[in-house]
Amino acid sequence: MRKRDAQARCASVQLVEHDDQRDARRFEPVVRVLGELVPVVEVSEAGTVLFGARGPSRWCGGDNALAARVHRMVVDSLGALVGLVDGVGVGIADGRFAACIAARRSVRAGTPVVIPPGQQATADALATVGVRALSEVAGLPVELVDLLRRLGLE
């Protein structure tokens, strides 16, 4: 959100400069607690963790049970910070991109989002996602996404 829009909606809003080091320190408890659940945790950026869910899903009782457990663990590890962040999103899907989209939907829904395994289920879940997500979620250059949009791909 732009600074002016935020201040117009809430005059008492407190603006804080972006600080990667601070964000990483605050996110460390999440990485630590998830490291107790799975053997390999990948932090793609502060606030985003990726890990293979196939094994943990089996011994947690399925994808939905794993997603609920991870959500609870993350909320508990953040403690008082939960009110300061946009929300906790947990998404499980086939592939990184689909899982990140599911996690973003989870933030809005307030509960974990699981996209069932399989190409068709993934395609159906991603059908409404705009091409802009390729830069916002997948990190593709904005110029490439603009080119795709000019070519008529939405």
Short mmCIF file of N, CA, C and O in Angstrom, two decimals, residues 61-129:
data_model
loop_
_atom_site.label_atom_id
_atom_site.label_comp_id
_atom_site.label_asym_id
_atom_site.label_seq_id
_atom_site.Cartn_x
_atom_site.Cartn_y
_atom_site.Cartn_z
N GLY A 61 -1.11 -37.42 9.04
CA GLY A 61 -2.49 -37.78 8.78
C GLY A 61 -3.08 -37.13 7.54
O GLY A 61 -4.29 -37.02 7.42
N GLY A 62 -2.24 -36.68 6.64
CA GLY A 62 -2.72 -36.08 5.39
C GLY A 62 -2.34 -34.62 5.28
O GLY A 62 -1.85 -33.99 6.23
N ASP A 63 -2.56 -34.07 4.08
CA ASP A 63 -2.18 -32.68 3.80
C ASP A 63 -2.94 -31.67 4.67
O ASP A 63 -2.35 -30.71 5.16
N ASN A 64 -4.21 -31.90 4.86
CA ASN A 64 -4.99 -30.96 5.68
C ASN A 64 -4.52 -30.95 7.14
O ASN A 64 -4.42 -29.88 7.76
N ALA A 65 -4.21 -32.12 7.67
CA ALA A 65 -3.71 -32.20 9.05
C ALA A 65 -2.34 -31.55 9.16
O ALA A 65 -2.06 -30.83 10.13
N LEU A 66 -1.48 -31.78 8.16
CA LEU A 66 -0.16 -31.15 8.17
C LEU A 66 -0.28 -29.63 8.09
O LEU A 66 0.38 -28.90 8.85
N ALA A 67 -1.14 -29.14 7.20
CA ALA A 67 -1.31 -27.69 7.06
C ALA A 67 -1.81 -27.07 8.36
O ALA A 67 -1.32 -26.02 8.78
N ALA A 68 -2.76 -27.71 9.01
CA ALA A 68 -3.28 -27.19 10.28
C ALA A 68 -2.19 -27.19 11.35
O ALA A 68 -2.06 -26.23 12.12
N ARG A 69 -1.39 -28.26 11.38
CA ARG A 69 -0.31 -28.33 12.38
C ARG A 69 0.74 -27.26 12.13
O ARG A 69 1.18 -26.59 13.06
N VAL A 70 1.14 -27.07 10.87
CA VAL A 70 2.14 -26.04 10.54
C VAL A 70 1.59 -24.66 10.89
O VAL A 70 2.31 -23.83 11.46
N HIS A 71 0.34 -24.41 10.56
CA HIS A 71 -0.26 -23.11 10.87
C HIS A 71 -0.21 -22.84 12.37
O HIS A 71 0.18 -21.75 12.80
N ARG A 72 -0.60 -23.82 13.16
CA ARG A 72 -0.58 -23.69 14.63
C ARG A 72 0.84 -23.45 15.13
O ARG A 72 1.07 -22.59 15.99
N MET A 73 1.82 -24.19 14.58
CA MET A 73 3.21 -24.05 15.01
C MET A 73 3.74 -22.65 14.69
O MET A 73 4.44 -22.03 15.51
N VAL A 74 3.42 -22.14 13.51
CA VAL A 74 3.91 -20.82 13.10
C VAL A 74 3.28 -19.73 13.97
O VAL A 74 3.98 -18.84 14.46
N VAL A 75 1.98 -19.81 14.18
CA VAL A 75 1.30 -18.80 15.02
C VAL A 75 1.88 -18.83 16.43
O VAL A 75 2.17 -17.78 17.01
N ASP A 76 2.08 -20.02 16.98
CA ASP A 76 2.65 -20.14 18.33
C ASP A 76 4.07 -19.59 18.39
O ASP A 76 4.45 -18.95 19.37
N SER A 77 4.87 -19.83 17.34
CA SER A 77 6.26 -19.37 17.37
C SER A 77 6.37 -17.86 17.21
O SER A 77 7.29 -17.25 17.72
N LEU A 78 5.41 -17.25 16.53
CA LEU A 78 5.44 -15.80 16.36
C LEU A 78 4.91 -15.07 17.59
O LEU A 78 5.27 -13.94 17.85
N GLY A 79 4.04 -15.73 18.33
CA GLY A 79 3.52 -15.14 19.56
C GLY A 79 2.86 -13.79 19.33
O GLY A 79 1.96 -13.65 18.52
N ALA A 80 3.35 -12.78 20.02
CA ALA A 80 2.77 -11.44 19.97
C ALA A 80 2.96 -10.78 18.61
O ALA A 80 2.26 -9.82 18.29
N LEU A 81 3.89 -11.27 17.79
CA LEU A 81 4.13 -10.66 16.49
C LEU A 81 3.00 -10.91 15.50
O LEU A 81 2.90 -10.23 14.49
N VAL A 82 2.14 -11.90 15.76
CA VAL A 82 1.08 -12.25 14.82
C VAL A 82 0.23 -11.03 14.49
O VAL A 82 -0.16 -10.82 13.35
N GLY A 83 -0.04 -10.19 15.46
CA GLY A 83 -0.84 -8.99 15.21
C GLY A 83 -0.11 -7.95 14.37
O GLY A 83 -0.74 -7.09 13.77
N LEU A 84 1.21 -8.04 14.31
CA LEU A 84 1.99 -7.06 13.56
C LEU A 84 2.23 -7.46 12.11
O LEU A 84 2.59 -6.62 11.30
N VAL A 85 2.05 -8.74 11.78
CA VAL A 85 2.26 -9.19 10.42
C VAL A 85 0.92 -9.24 9.70
O VAL A 85 -0.14 -9.18 10.31
N ASP A 86 0.96 -9.34 8.37
CA ASP A 86 -0.26 -9.36 7.57
C ASP A 86 -1.14 -10.55 7.89
O ASP A 86 -2.33 -10.53 7.69
N GLY A 87 -0.58 -11.60 8.36
CA GLY A 87 -1.31 -12.83 8.64
C GLY A 87 -0.41 -14.01 8.37
O GLY A 87 0.64 -13.88 7.74
N VAL A 88 -0.81 -15.15 8.85
CA VAL A 88 -0.04 -16.36 8.63
C VAL A 88 -0.72 -17.14 7.52
O VAL A 88 -1.92 -17.43 7.61
N GLY A 89 0.04 -17.46 6.49
CA GLY A 89 -0.50 -18.22 5.38
C GLY A 89 0.23 -19.54 5.23
O GLY A 89 1.46 -19.57 5.22
N VAL A 90 -0.52 -20.62 5.14
CA VAL A 90 0.05 -21.94 4.92
C VAL A 90 -0.63 -22.54 3.71
O VAL A 90 -1.87 -22.63 3.68
N GLY A 91 0.16 -22.91 2.72
CA GLY A 91 -0.39 -23.51 1.51
C GLY A 91 0.35 -24.77 1.15
O GLY A 91 1.57 -24.82 1.25
N ILE A 92 -0.38 -25.79 0.76
CA ILE A 92 0.21 -27.04 0.31
C ILE A 92 -0.33 -27.32 -1.08
O ILE A 92 -1.53 -27.25 -1.32
N ALA A 93 0.59 -27.61 -2.01
CA ALA A 93 0.21 -27.89 -3.39
C ALA A 93 1.37 -28.59 -4.09
O ALA A 93 2.48 -28.66 -3.55
N ASP A 94 1.10 -29.07 -5.29
CA ASP A 94 2.16 -29.63 -6.13
C ASP A 94 2.95 -28.47 -6.73
O ASP A 94 2.42 -27.71 -7.54
N GLY A 95 4.18 -28.29 -6.31
CA GLY A 95 5.03 -27.25 -6.87
C GLY A 95 5.09 -25.99 -6.03
O GLY A 95 4.16 -25.67 -5.28
N ARG A 96 6.21 -25.29 -6.17
CA ARG A 96 6.45 -24.07 -5.38
C ARG A 96 5.45 -22.96 -5.70
O ARG A 96 4.91 -22.33 -4.80
N PHE A 97 5.25 -22.70 -6.99
CA PHE A 97 4.37 -21.61 -7.38
C PHE A 97 2.96 -21.82 -6.85
O PHE A 97 2.37 -20.92 -6.24
N ALA A 98 2.41 -23.01 -7.06
CA ALA A 98 1.06 -23.31 -6.60
C ALA A 98 0.97 -23.23 -5.08
O ALA A 98 -0.02 -22.74 -4.53
N ALA A 99 2.02 -23.69 -4.38
CA ALA A 99 2.02 -23.63 -2.92
C ALA A 99 2.05 -22.18 -2.43
O ALA A 99 1.37 -21.84 -1.46
N CYS A 100 2.81 -21.33 -3.11
CA CYS A 100 2.86 -19.91 -2.73
C CYS A 100 1.52 -19.22 -2.98
O CYS A 100 1.07 -18.40 -2.17
N ILE A 101 0.87 -19.57 -4.08
CA ILE A 101 -0.46 -19.02 -4.36
C ILE A 101 -1.44 -19.49 -3.27
O ILE A 101 -2.24 -18.71 -2.76
N ALA A 102 -1.37 -20.77 -2.91
CA ALA A 102 -2.24 -21.30 -1.86
C ALA A 102 -1.98 -20.59 -0.53
O ALA A 102 -2.93 -20.27 0.20
N ALA A 103 -0.72 -20.31 -0.22
CA ALA A 103 -0.39 -19.61 1.03
C ALA A 103 -0.94 -18.19 1.02
O ALA A 103 -1.44 -17.71 2.04
N ARG A 104 -0.88 -17.52 -0.12
CA ARG A 104 -1.44 -16.17 -0.21
C ARG A 104 -2.96 -16.20 -0.01
O ARG A 104 -3.52 -15.32 0.64
N ARG A 105 -3.60 -17.20 -0.57
CA ARG A 105 -5.05 -17.34 -0.37
C ARG A 105 -5.35 -17.65 1.09
O ARG A 105 -6.37 -17.23 1.63
N SER A 106 -4.46 -18.37 1.72
CA SER A 106 -4.62 -18.73 3.12
C SER A 106 -4.60 -17.50 4.02
O SER A 106 -5.34 -17.43 5.00
N VAL A 107 -3.76 -16.53 3.69
CA VAL A 107 -3.71 -15.30 4.48
C VAL A 107 -5.06 -14.61 4.45
O VAL A 107 -5.58 -14.17 5.48
N ARG A 108 -5.65 -14.54 3.25
CA ARG A 108 -6.96 -13.89 3.13
C ARG A 108 -8.06 -14.69 3.82
O ARG A 108 -8.95 -14.13 4.44
N ALA A 109 -7.97 -16.03 3.71
CA ALA A 109 -9.01 -16.90 4.29
C ALA A 109 -8.86 -17.04 5.80
O ALA A 109 -9.83 -17.33 6.50
N GLY A 110 -7.65 -16.89 6.30
CA GLY A 110 -7.41 -17.06 7.74
C GLY A 110 -7.21 -18.51 8.14
O GLY A 110 -7.05 -18.80 9.32
N THR A 111 -7.24 -19.43 7.19
CA THR A 111 -7.02 -20.85 7.45
C THR A 111 -6.11 -21.41 6.35
O THR A 111 -6.03 -20.85 5.26
N PRO A 112 -5.42 -22.51 6.62
CA PRO A 112 -4.56 -23.11 5.60
C PRO A 112 -5.35 -23.50 4.35
O PRO A 112 -6.54 -23.84 4.43
N VAL A 113 -4.68 -23.42 3.20
CA VAL A 113 -5.30 -23.80 1.93
C VAL A 113 -4.50 -24.95 1.34
O VAL A 113 -3.28 -24.86 1.19
N VAL A 114 -5.19 -26.03 1.02
CA VAL A 114 -4.55 -27.20 0.42
C VAL A 114 -5.14 -27.41 -0.97
O VAL A 114 -6.36 -27.53 -1.11
N ILE A 115 -4.28 -27.42 -1.98
CA ILE A 115 -4.70 -27.75 -3.33
C ILE A 115 -4.43 -29.24 -3.51
O ILE A 115 -3.29 -29.68 -3.36
N PRO A 116 -5.46 -30.02 -3.79
CA PRO A 116 -5.27 -31.48 -3.91
C PRO A 116 -4.21 -31.82 -4.95
O PRO A 116 -4.02 -31.09 -5.92
N PRO A 117 -3.51 -32.93 -4.74
CA PRO A 117 -2.47 -33.32 -5.69
C PRO A 117 -3.07 -33.66 -7.06
O PRO A 117 -4.22 -34.06 -7.15
N GLY A 118 -2.25 -33.48 -8.08
CA GLY A 118 -2.66 -33.82 -9.43
C GLY A 118 -2.64 -32.60 -10.33
O GLY A 118 -2.89 -31.48 -9.90
N GLN A 119 -2.33 -32.85 -11.59
CA GLN A 119 -2.22 -31.76 -12.56
C GLN A 119 -3.53 -31.01 -12.75
O GLN A 119 -3.54 -29.78 -12.83
N GLN A 120 -4.64 -31.73 -12.84
CA GLN A 120 -5.92 -31.07 -13.09
C GLN A 120 -6.35 -30.20 -11.91
O GLN A 120 -6.82 -29.08 -12.09
N ALA A 121 -6.16 -30.70 -10.69
CA ALA A 121 -6.52 -29.91 -9.51
C ALA A 121 -5.66 -28.65 -9.42
O ALA A 121 -6.17 -27.57 -9.10
N THR A 122 -4.38 -28.78 -9.74
CA THR A 122 -3.49 -27.62 -9.72
C THR A 122 -3.90 -26.63 -10.81
O THR A 122 -3.97 -25.42 -10.57
N ALA A 123 -4.17 -27.13 -12.01
CA ALA A 123 -4.60 -26.26 -13.11
C ALA A 123 -5.89 -25.53 -12.76
O ALA A 123 -6.03 -24.33 -13.01
N ASP A 124 -6.83 -26.23 -12.16
CA ASP A 124 -8.10 -25.61 -11.77
C ASP A 124 -7.88 -24.52 -10.71
O ASP A 124 -8.50 -23.45 -10.77
N ALA A 125 -7.01 -24.81 -9.75
CA ALA A 125 -6.75 -23.84 -8.68
C ALA A 125 -6.03 -22.59 -9.20
O ALA A 125 -6.23 -21.50 -8.68
N LEU A 126 -5.20 -22.76 -10.22
CA LEU A 126 -4.42 -21.63 -10.75
C LEU A 126 -5.11 -20.92 -11.91
O LEU A 126 -4.61 -19.90 -12.38
N ALA A 127 -6.25 -21.43 -12.34
CA ALA A 127 -6.93 -20.87 -13.52
C ALA A 127 -7.31 -19.40 -13.33
O ALA A 127 -7.31 -18.63 -14.29
N THR A 128 -7.61 -19.00 -12.12
CA THR A 128 -8.04 -17.62 -11.87
C THR A 128 -6.88 -16.69 -11.51
O THR A 128 -7.09 -15.50 -11.32
N VAL A 129 -5.67 -17.23 -11.45
CA VAL A 129 -4.50 -16.42 -11.08
C VAL A 129 -4.04 -15.63 -12.30
O VAL A 129 -3.82 -16.21 -13.37
#
